[in-house]
Amino acid sequence: MAFIALGINHKTASVAVRERVAFTPEQLVEALQQLCLRTASREAAILSTCNRSELYLEQDDLGVDAVLAWLADYHRLSLDDLRACAYVHQDDAAVRHMMRVASGLDSMVLGEPQILGQMKSAYAVAREAGTLGPLLGRLFQATFSTAKTVRTDTAIGENPVSVAFAAVSLAKQIFSDLHDSQALLIGAGETITLVARHLYEQGVKRIVVANRTLERASSLAEQFGAHAVLLSDIPQELVSSDIVISSTASQLPILGKGAVESALKRRKHKPIFMVDIAVPRDIEPQVGQLDDVYLYTVDDLHEVIAENLKSRQGAAQAAEELVSVGAEDFMLRLRELAAVDVLKAYRQQAERLRDEELAKAQRLLGKGASADEVLAQLARGLTNKLLHAPSVQLKKLSAEGRVDALAVAQELFALDEGVPSDKSLS
């Protein structure tokens, strides 16, 4: 058994690389099944967000090279390029890494809460794909429990900050007064929902939500008195939009240089502030070359985020300690579970021997034998049979000079007398 956490994130790879390694929701089930078929992985889950793509695996052996090769092949990447920015955590380190990720300790925004929901989604998709077994399943449950403890027992989640919050904070720096600004939000997922909430709380009254399906856009728009449109309506909405924030799961850019250039002309070059939170990117990078456009990606939000994190730094150490305790406790319980099968087999063997001796005693009683003699014989027979296999094995180990194994037997059977020294066996 070996746990592996393998992937790339915002610390090791640029957004240009991360968007190439990202998995769309539609790809995940097939990718998981393919991963288990082509590697030594018996259990697998994939976490793919704008800041990271990680594989969580359980294997008989550490077939890391095969997993990296599969990942590179799946995304049509050079294996050397992927290896240069990938990281691998194994066993205890993999468990601790998963718990740190779920607790928001490895996020761009320290303590951000969205990652736990994304981790739970990865768990659910793996179950749907049939690639989540008992070991990885237990690890996920322990991870969720530890993350909940971190949230409850530390201040890591106080003073809310997120990529969405950072985007709105940056908008406040560009526009001194957001009340008179119109915001165009592209997408209708969790991140855009947070953006809409932050904008609404900052006094932005004119919000437009553009999405591939009008129903989803309308559902979000209703919460904040916003207007819902389709993606095809974006060019005309750009003309009156001062703030554009995009976060979809599209594999191709939604907003190109031509559409923005045309909108700027109609706006008489009134500036537009844009934040592309999506990976892969929703807004063509060339848009940033236009005058009067302030375009930022998730990687550009580091400075804004850092300023909002100061209040959480003190809680990080306490959170790290809770994660360490959670990881150690999980591995301890997992090792205890490894003994269950052995104990079960030993109990079954003992019960079989007991039943054999009991049946023999009942036959003797049926023939009129003395109860005292039958009980004595039952006790002797059961004792001899229970001790036979351990006695044979201990004599063999002693003959081989295996003092270490004899010491284990001493501890296993809770014996008081010492184990012979090396000299006594020579």
Short mmCIF file of C-alpha atoms in Angstrom, two decimals:
data_model
loop_
_atom_site.label_atom_id
_atom_site.label_comp_id
_atom_site.label_asym_id
_atom_site.label_seq_id
_atom_site.Cartn_x
_atom_site.Cartn_y
_atom_site.Cartn_z
CA MET A 1 0.00 0.00 0.00
CA ALA A 2 1.28 3.48 -0.90
CA PHE A 3 -0.48 6.84 -0.97
CA ILE A 4 0.66 9.35 -3.58
CA ALA A 5 -0.26 13.01 -4.07
CA LEU A 6 1.12 14.25 -7.39
CA GLY A 7 0.47 17.50 -9.23
CA ILE A 8 1.30 21.11 -10.02
CA ASN A 9 0.07 24.33 -8.44
CA HIS A 10 0.41 28.10 -8.46
CA LYS A 11 3.76 27.84 -6.66
CA THR A 12 5.39 25.51 -9.19
CA ALA A 13 3.77 26.38 -12.53
CA SER A 14 2.62 29.50 -14.36
CA VAL A 15 -0.99 29.98 -15.39
CA ALA A 16 0.05 29.13 -18.97
CA VAL A 17 1.15 25.66 -17.80
CA ARG A 18 -1.69 25.17 -15.31
CA GLU A 19 -4.34 25.79 -17.93
CA ARG A 20 -2.82 23.03 -20.09
CA VAL A 21 -2.89 20.54 -17.22
CA ALA A 22 -6.40 21.43 -16.04
CA PHE A 23 -9.24 18.89 -16.31
CA THR A 24 -12.73 20.00 -17.29
CA PRO A 25 -15.63 18.54 -15.26
CA GLU A 26 -16.66 16.57 -18.36
CA GLN A 27 -13.23 14.90 -18.58
CA LEU A 28 -12.89 13.75 -15.00
CA VAL A 29 -14.76 10.43 -14.93
CA GLU A 30 -13.12 9.15 -18.11
CA ALA A 31 -9.71 10.43 -17.01
CA LEU A 32 -9.96 8.67 -13.63
CA GLN A 33 -10.93 5.36 -15.19
CA GLN A 34 -8.15 5.66 -17.76
CA LEU A 35 -5.64 6.53 -15.04
CA CYS A 36 -6.42 3.36 -13.08
CA LEU A 37 -6.29 1.21 -16.22
CA ARG A 38 -2.93 2.49 -17.43
CA THR A 39 -1.01 2.79 -14.15
CA ALA A 40 -0.54 0.78 -10.97
CA SER A 41 -3.15 2.92 -9.22
CA ARG A 42 -5.92 0.88 -7.60
CA GLU A 43 -7.72 3.96 -6.31
CA ALA A 44 -7.63 7.50 -7.68
CA ALA A 45 -9.16 10.98 -7.39
CA ILE A 46 -8.41 14.20 -9.28
CA LEU A 47 -8.60 17.73 -7.90
CA SER A 48 -8.50 20.37 -10.64
CA THR A 49 -8.93 24.08 -9.85
CA CYS A 50 -7.60 27.33 -11.28
CA ASN A 51 -4.58 27.07 -8.99
CA ARG A 52 -3.79 23.36 -9.00
CA SER A 53 -4.24 19.99 -10.69
CA GLU A 54 -3.51 17.10 -8.32
CA LEU A 55 -3.88 13.32 -8.47
CA TYR A 56 -4.50 11.40 -5.25
CA LEU A 57 -3.63 7.72 -5.62
CA GLU A 58 -3.37 4.44 -3.75
CA GLN A 59 -0.99 1.86 -5.22
CA ASP A 60 0.76 -1.39 -4.35
CA ASP A 61 4.04 0.22 -5.35
CA LEU A 62 5.23 3.74 -6.08
CA GLY A 63 4.67 3.86 -9.85
CA VAL A 64 5.24 7.62 -9.99
CA ASP A 65 6.96 7.63 -13.39
CA ALA A 66 4.02 5.83 -15.00
CA VAL A 67 1.57 8.33 -13.52
CA LEU A 68 3.60 11.32 -14.72
CA ALA A 69 3.84 9.75 -18.18
CA TRP A 70 0.08 9.24 -18.25
CA LEU A 71 -0.58 12.83 -17.17
CA ALA A 72 1.78 14.22 -19.81
CA ASP A 73 0.27 11.99 -22.49
CA TYR A 74 -3.31 12.87 -21.50
CA HIS A 75 -2.67 16.59 -21.84
CA ARG A 76 -0.22 16.26 -24.76
CA LEU A 77 2.64 17.77 -22.78
CA SER A 78 6.35 17.10 -22.83
CA LEU A 79 7.17 14.72 -19.97
CA ASP A 80 10.31 16.74 -19.19
CA ASP A 81 8.30 19.98 -19.03
CA LEU A 82 5.76 18.40 -16.70
CA ARG A 83 8.41 16.81 -14.51
CA ALA A 84 10.11 20.21 -14.12
CA CYS A 85 7.09 21.72 -12.34
CA ALA A 86 5.45 18.65 -10.75
CA TYR A 87 5.75 17.61 -7.12
CA VAL A 88 5.20 14.20 -5.54
CA HIS A 89 4.32 13.39 -1.92
CA GLN A 90 4.26 9.79 -0.67
CA ASP A 91 2.52 8.01 2.20
CA ASP A 92 2.63 10.17 5.40
CA ALA A 93 3.66 13.22 3.37
CA ALA A 94 0.81 12.63 0.90
CA VAL A 95 -1.71 12.42 3.76
CA ARG A 96 -0.39 15.63 5.28
CA HIS A 97 -0.42 17.39 1.91
CA MET A 98 -4.08 16.52 1.28
CA MET A 99 -5.04 17.80 4.72
CA ARG A 100 -3.08 21.04 4.21
CA VAL A 101 -4.78 21.58 0.84
CA ALA A 102 -8.28 20.97 2.25
CA SER A 103 -7.56 23.30 5.18
CA GLY A 104 -6.52 26.14 2.86
CA LEU A 105 -2.89 26.08 4.05
CA ASP A 106 -1.51 25.44 0.56
CA SER A 107 -3.77 27.91 -1.25
CA MET A 108 -2.80 31.17 -2.93
CA VAL A 109 -5.20 32.74 -0.44
CA LEU A 110 -4.28 31.34 2.98
CA GLY A 111 -7.29 29.74 4.61
CA GLU A 112 -9.66 30.26 1.68
CA PRO A 113 -12.76 28.09 2.19
CA GLN A 114 -13.61 27.19 -1.43
CA ILE A 115 -10.92 24.52 -1.67
CA LEU A 116 -12.69 22.25 0.84
CA GLY A 117 -15.80 22.23 -1.34
CA GLN A 118 -13.65 21.50 -4.39
CA MET A 119 -11.99 18.63 -2.52
CA LYS A 120 -15.42 17.22 -1.67
CA SER A 121 -16.38 17.45 -5.35
CA ALA A 122 -13.22 15.50 -6.28
CA TYR A 123 -14.28 12.83 -3.77
CA ALA A 124 -17.80 12.66 -5.23
CA VAL A 125 -16.56 12.39 -8.83
CA ALA A 126 -14.13 9.61 -7.89
CA ARG A 127 -17.01 7.70 -6.31
CA GLU A 128 -19.06 8.20 -9.46
CA ALA A 129 -16.18 6.96 -11.60
CA GLY A 130 -15.74 3.87 -9.42
CA THR A 131 -12.11 4.71 -8.63
CA LEU A 132 -12.58 5.45 -4.93
CA GLY A 133 -11.89 2.43 -2.73
CA PRO A 134 -11.80 1.89 1.04
CA LEU A 135 -8.30 3.28 1.65
CA LEU A 136 -8.56 6.50 -0.35
CA GLY A 137 -12.14 6.86 0.88
CA ARG A 138 -10.96 6.76 4.50
CA LEU A 139 -8.22 9.28 3.70
CA PHE A 140 -10.74 11.73 2.22
CA GLN A 141 -13.02 11.40 5.26
CA ALA A 142 -10.08 12.01 7.61
CA THR A 143 -9.07 14.98 5.47
CA PHE A 144 -12.55 16.52 5.68
CA SER A 145 -12.62 15.99 9.45
CA THR A 146 -9.22 17.65 9.94
CA ALA A 147 -10.17 20.60 7.72
CA LYS A 148 -13.35 21.08 9.75
CA THR A 149 -11.33 21.07 12.98
CA VAL A 150 -8.96 23.68 11.53
CA ARG A 151 -11.92 25.90 10.60
CA THR A 152 -13.54 25.48 14.01
CA ASP A 153 -10.52 25.72 16.29
CA THR A 154 -8.41 28.41 14.58
CA ALA A 155 -8.91 31.90 13.13
CA ILE A 156 -7.67 30.77 9.71
CA GLY A 157 -11.05 31.55 8.14
CA GLU A 158 -11.66 34.94 9.71
CA ASN A 159 -11.53 38.21 7.78
CA PRO A 160 -12.69 36.58 4.53
CA VAL A 161 -10.25 36.71 1.65
CA SER A 162 -10.35 34.81 -1.62
CA VAL A 163 -9.46 35.24 -5.25
CA ALA A 164 -12.93 36.73 -5.66
CA PHE A 165 -12.38 39.12 -2.76
CA ALA A 166 -8.95 40.08 -4.12
CA ALA A 167 -10.44 40.85 -7.53
CA VAL A 168 -13.02 43.19 -6.00
CA SER A 169 -10.36 44.78 -3.77
CA LEU A 170 -8.28 45.52 -6.85
CA ALA A 171 -11.32 47.05 -8.56
CA LYS A 172 -11.69 49.39 -5.58
CA GLN A 173 -8.12 50.55 -6.15
CA ILE A 174 -8.79 51.28 -9.84
CA PHE A 175 -12.18 52.94 -9.24
CA SER A 176 -12.34 55.11 -6.14
CA ASP A 177 -16.14 54.77 -6.06
CA LEU A 178 -17.75 51.52 -7.21
CA HIS A 179 -21.32 52.76 -6.77
CA ASP A 180 -21.45 54.23 -10.27
CA SER A 181 -19.73 51.31 -11.99
CA GLN A 182 -21.35 48.51 -13.96
CA ALA A 183 -19.90 45.01 -13.58
CA LEU A 184 -20.09 42.23 -16.17
CA LEU A 185 -19.54 38.80 -14.63
CA ILE A 186 -18.85 35.92 -17.00
CA GLY A 187 -19.78 32.50 -15.61
CA ALA A 188 -22.16 31.45 -12.87
CA GLY A 189 -20.10 29.13 -10.68
CA GLU A 190 -18.99 29.40 -7.06
CA THR A 191 -16.21 31.93 -7.71
CA ILE A 192 -18.44 34.28 -9.71
CA THR A 193 -21.11 33.96 -7.02
CA LEU A 194 -18.56 35.17 -4.46
CA VAL A 195 -17.52 38.01 -6.78
CA ALA A 196 -21.15 39.06 -7.18
CA ARG A 197 -21.65 39.03 -3.41
CA HIS A 198 -18.55 41.13 -2.76
CA LEU A 199 -19.50 43.64 -5.49
CA TYR A 200 -23.03 43.90 -4.14
CA GLU A 201 -21.70 44.49 -0.62
CA GLN A 202 -19.43 47.24 -2.00
CA GLY A 203 -22.45 49.07 -3.39
CA VAL A 204 -22.31 48.03 -7.07
CA LYS A 205 -25.96 48.13 -8.15
CA ARG A 206 -25.61 47.39 -11.85
CA ILE A 207 -24.40 43.81 -12.28
CA VAL A 208 -24.79 41.71 -15.42
CA VAL A 209 -24.24 37.93 -15.32
CA ALA A 210 -23.39 36.25 -18.64
CA ASN A 211 -23.44 32.46 -18.87
CA ARG A 212 -23.72 29.67 -21.42
CA THR A 213 -27.19 28.85 -20.09
CA LEU A 214 -29.62 31.65 -19.27
CA GLU A 215 -31.29 29.62 -16.52
CA ARG A 216 -28.09 29.36 -14.48
CA ALA A 217 -27.30 33.04 -15.06
CA SER A 218 -30.81 34.04 -13.97
CA SER A 219 -30.59 31.94 -10.81
CA LEU A 220 -27.45 33.81 -9.75
CA ALA A 221 -28.67 37.23 -10.92
CA GLU A 222 -31.83 36.99 -8.82
CA GLN A 223 -29.77 36.86 -5.61
CA PHE A 224 -28.27 40.31 -6.21
CA GLY A 225 -30.85 42.10 -8.33
CA ALA A 226 -28.64 41.60 -11.39
CA HIS A 227 -29.45 41.14 -15.09
CA ALA A 228 -28.86 37.79 -16.81
CA VAL A 229 -27.66 37.40 -20.40
CA LEU A 230 -26.13 34.74 -22.64
CA LEU A 231 -22.46 34.62 -23.62
CA SER A 232 -23.44 35.78 -27.09
CA ASP A 233 -24.65 39.07 -25.54
CA ILE A 234 -21.22 39.92 -24.10
CA PRO A 235 -20.06 42.24 -26.96
CA GLN A 236 -22.99 44.62 -26.46
CA GLU A 237 -22.75 44.47 -22.64
CA LEU A 238 -19.05 45.38 -22.82
CA VAL A 239 -19.94 48.84 -24.04
CA SER A 240 -21.49 49.81 -20.70
CA SER A 241 -19.31 47.66 -18.42
CA ASP A 242 -16.53 49.21 -16.34
CA ILE A 243 -15.60 46.00 -14.56
CA VAL A 244 -15.35 42.57 -16.22
CA ILE A 245 -14.57 39.50 -14.13
CA SER A 246 -14.58 36.06 -15.75
CA SER A 247 -14.42 32.52 -14.38
CA THR A 248 -15.78 29.69 -16.53
CA ALA A 249 -14.72 26.14 -17.33
CA SER A 250 -14.38 26.88 -21.05
CA GLN A 251 -11.41 25.34 -22.85
CA LEU A 252 -11.27 28.24 -25.33
CA PRO A 253 -11.18 32.02 -24.74
CA ILE A 254 -14.61 33.62 -24.49
CA LEU A 255 -13.50 37.20 -24.92
CA GLY A 256 -11.14 38.24 -27.72
CA LYS A 257 -9.16 41.34 -28.56
CA GLY A 258 -11.47 42.35 -31.42
CA ALA A 259 -14.62 42.44 -29.29
CA VAL A 260 -12.92 44.51 -26.58
CA GLU A 261 -11.37 46.88 -29.09
CA SER A 262 -14.77 47.50 -30.66
CA ALA A 263 -16.35 48.14 -27.24
CA LEU A 264 -13.61 50.62 -26.32
CA LYS A 265 -14.31 52.68 -29.43
CA ARG A 266 -18.00 52.89 -28.54
CA ARG A 267 -17.06 53.76 -24.93
CA LYS A 268 -14.86 56.57 -26.29
CA HIS A 269 -11.92 54.80 -24.63
CA LYS A 270 -13.32 54.94 -21.12
CA PRO A 271 -11.14 52.39 -19.21
CA ILE A 272 -12.25 48.82 -18.52
CA PHE A 273 -10.91 46.83 -15.56
CA MET A 274 -10.73 43.09 -16.28
CA VAL A 275 -9.83 40.10 -14.13
CA ASP A 276 -9.54 36.65 -15.70
CA ILE A 277 -9.78 34.14 -12.85
CA ALA A 278 -10.29 31.14 -15.13
CA VAL A 279 -7.75 28.42 -15.93
CA PRO A 280 -7.65 27.91 -18.92
CA ARG A 281 -7.99 31.66 -19.48
CA ASP A 282 -11.32 33.13 -20.64
CA ILE A 283 -9.83 36.38 -21.95
CA GLU A 284 -7.21 36.37 -24.70
CA PRO A 285 -3.86 37.66 -23.30
CA GLN A 286 -3.65 40.08 -26.27
CA VAL A 287 -6.53 42.04 -24.73
CA GLY A 288 -4.03 43.33 -22.18
CA GLN A 289 -2.11 45.08 -24.96
CA LEU A 290 -4.99 47.48 -25.57
CA ASP A 291 -4.83 50.98 -24.20
CA ASP A 292 -7.50 51.73 -21.60
CA VAL A 293 -7.71 48.06 -20.55
CA TYR A 294 -6.40 46.89 -17.18
CA LEU A 295 -6.23 43.09 -17.49
CA TYR A 296 -5.20 40.88 -14.57
CA THR A 297 -4.98 37.09 -14.25
CA VAL A 298 -5.05 34.99 -11.08
CA ASP A 299 -1.27 35.23 -10.89
CA ASP A 300 -1.48 39.03 -10.78
CA LEU A 301 -3.58 38.92 -7.63
CA HIS A 302 -0.71 37.80 -5.36
CA GLU A 303 0.07 41.29 -4.07
CA VAL A 304 -3.56 42.13 -3.27
CA ILE A 305 -4.03 38.78 -1.57
CA ALA A 306 -0.85 39.16 0.51
CA GLU A 307 -2.14 42.40 2.00
CA ASN A 308 -5.35 40.72 3.11
CA LEU A 309 -3.61 37.73 4.64
CA LYS A 310 -1.75 39.39 7.51
CA SER A 311 -4.53 38.70 10.00
CA ARG A 312 -4.43 34.98 9.16
CA GLN A 313 -0.72 34.38 9.53
CA GLY A 314 -0.90 33.94 13.28
CA ALA A 315 -3.50 31.20 12.94
CA ALA A 316 -1.47 29.30 10.35
CA GLN A 317 0.91 27.72 12.89
CA ALA A 318 -1.96 26.41 15.00
CA ALA A 319 -3.59 25.05 11.84
CA GLU A 320 -0.35 23.33 10.80
CA GLU A 321 -0.18 21.61 14.19
CA LEU A 322 -3.77 20.38 13.83
CA VAL A 323 -2.95 19.01 10.38
CA SER A 324 0.10 17.18 11.77
CA VAL A 325 -2.04 15.63 14.51
CA GLY A 326 -4.70 14.67 11.96
CA ALA A 327 -2.15 13.04 9.65
CA GLU A 328 -0.45 11.12 12.45
CA ASP A 329 -3.79 9.92 13.82
CA PHE A 330 -4.93 8.73 10.40
CA MET A 331 -1.72 6.78 9.71
CA LEU A 332 -1.88 5.22 13.19
CA ARG A 333 -5.47 4.06 12.64
CA LEU A 334 -4.57 2.80 9.17
CA ARG A 335 -1.72 0.71 10.55
CA GLU A 336 -4.07 -0.67 13.21
CA LEU A 337 -6.51 -1.67 10.47
CA ALA A 338 -3.72 -3.63 8.77
CA ALA A 339 -3.77 -6.04 11.73
CA VAL A 340 -7.51 -6.67 11.45
CA ASP A 341 -7.23 -9.33 8.72
CA VAL A 342 -4.51 -11.18 10.64
CA LEU A 343 -6.53 -11.08 13.85
CA LYS A 344 -9.62 -12.27 12.02
CA ALA A 345 -7.77 -15.23 10.50
CA TYR A 346 -6.20 -16.12 13.85
CA ARG A 347 -9.57 -16.00 15.60
CA GLN A 348 -11.14 -18.22 12.93
CA GLN A 349 -8.33 -20.73 13.36
CA ALA A 350 -8.71 -20.71 17.17
CA GLU A 351 -12.48 -21.16 16.92
CA ARG A 352 -12.03 -24.09 14.53
CA LEU A 353 -9.64 -25.81 16.96
CA ARG A 354 -12.02 -25.06 19.84
CA ASP A 355 -14.96 -26.60 17.98
CA GLU A 356 -12.93 -29.72 17.14
CA GLU A 357 -11.93 -30.27 20.78
CA LEU A 358 -15.46 -29.47 21.99
CA ALA A 359 -16.97 -32.02 19.59
CA LYS A 360 -14.46 -34.64 20.80
CA ALA A 361 -15.38 -33.88 24.43
CA GLN A 362 -19.10 -34.18 23.70
CA ARG A 363 -18.56 -37.59 22.09
CA LEU A 364 -16.67 -38.83 25.16
CA LEU A 365 -19.41 -37.58 27.46
CA GLY A 366 -21.96 -39.36 25.30
CA LYS A 367 -20.07 -42.61 25.85
CA GLY A 368 -20.26 -42.14 29.63
CA ALA A 369 -16.73 -40.85 30.30
CA SER A 370 -16.08 -38.93 33.52
CA ALA A 371 -16.85 -35.23 33.22
CA ASP A 372 -13.67 -34.30 35.12
CA GLU A 373 -11.52 -36.43 32.78
CA VAL A 374 -13.25 -35.03 29.69
CA LEU A 375 -12.73 -31.42 30.85
CA ALA A 376 -9.07 -32.06 31.62
CA GLN A 377 -8.55 -33.67 28.21
CA LEU A 378 -10.41 -30.78 26.53
CA ALA A 379 -8.13 -28.26 28.24
CA ARG A 380 -4.95 -30.22 27.33
CA GLY A 381 -6.00 -30.79 23.73
CA LEU A 382 -7.03 -27.18 23.12
CA THR A 383 -3.84 -25.84 24.73
CA ASN A 384 -1.64 -28.17 22.65
CA LYS A 385 -3.36 -27.31 19.38
CA LEU A 386 -3.29 -23.55 20.02
CA LEU A 387 0.42 -23.69 20.87
CA HIS A 388 1.50 -26.09 18.12
CA ALA A 389 1.96 -23.68 15.20
CA PRO A 390 3.54 -20.84 17.26
CA SER A 391 5.91 -23.39 18.91
CA VAL A 392 7.08 -24.78 15.58
CA GLN A 393 7.67 -21.30 14.17
CA LEU A 394 9.48 -20.02 17.30
CA LYS A 395 11.86 -23.02 17.30
CA LYS A 396 12.60 -22.40 13.63
CA LEU A 397 13.26 -18.69 14.22
CA SER A 398 15.46 -19.48 17.22
CA ALA A 399 17.50 -21.93 15.14
CA GLU A 400 17.99 -19.21 12.54
CA GLY A 401 19.23 -16.77 15.20
CA ARG A 402 16.23 -14.44 14.73
CA VAL A 403 16.42 -12.74 18.13
CA ASP A 404 14.41 -9.81 16.75
CA ALA A 405 11.48 -12.06 15.90
CA LEU A 406 11.68 -13.72 19.33
CA ALA A 407 11.54 -10.27 20.94
CA VAL A 408 8.40 -9.50 18.94
CA ALA A 409 6.87 -12.80 20.12
CA GLN A 410 7.79 -11.89 23.70
CA GLU A 411 5.91 -8.60 23.31
CA LEU A 412 3.03 -10.15 21.34
CA PHE A 413 2.30 -12.78 24.00
CA ALA A 414 3.00 -10.32 26.88
CA LEU A 415 5.56 -12.69 28.45
CA ASP A 416 7.50 -11.62 31.53
CA GLU A 417 10.68 -13.64 31.03
CA GLY A 418 13.45 -12.24 28.82
CA VAL A 419 14.41 -13.35 25.39
CA PRO A 420 17.73 -15.27 25.03
CA SER A 421 20.71 -13.15 24.05
CA ASP A 422 22.82 -13.65 20.94
CA LYS A 423 25.44 -15.49 23.04
CA SER A 424 22.93 -18.01 24.35
CA LEU A 425 21.93 -18.84 20.78
CA SER A 426 25.50 -19.33 19.55
#
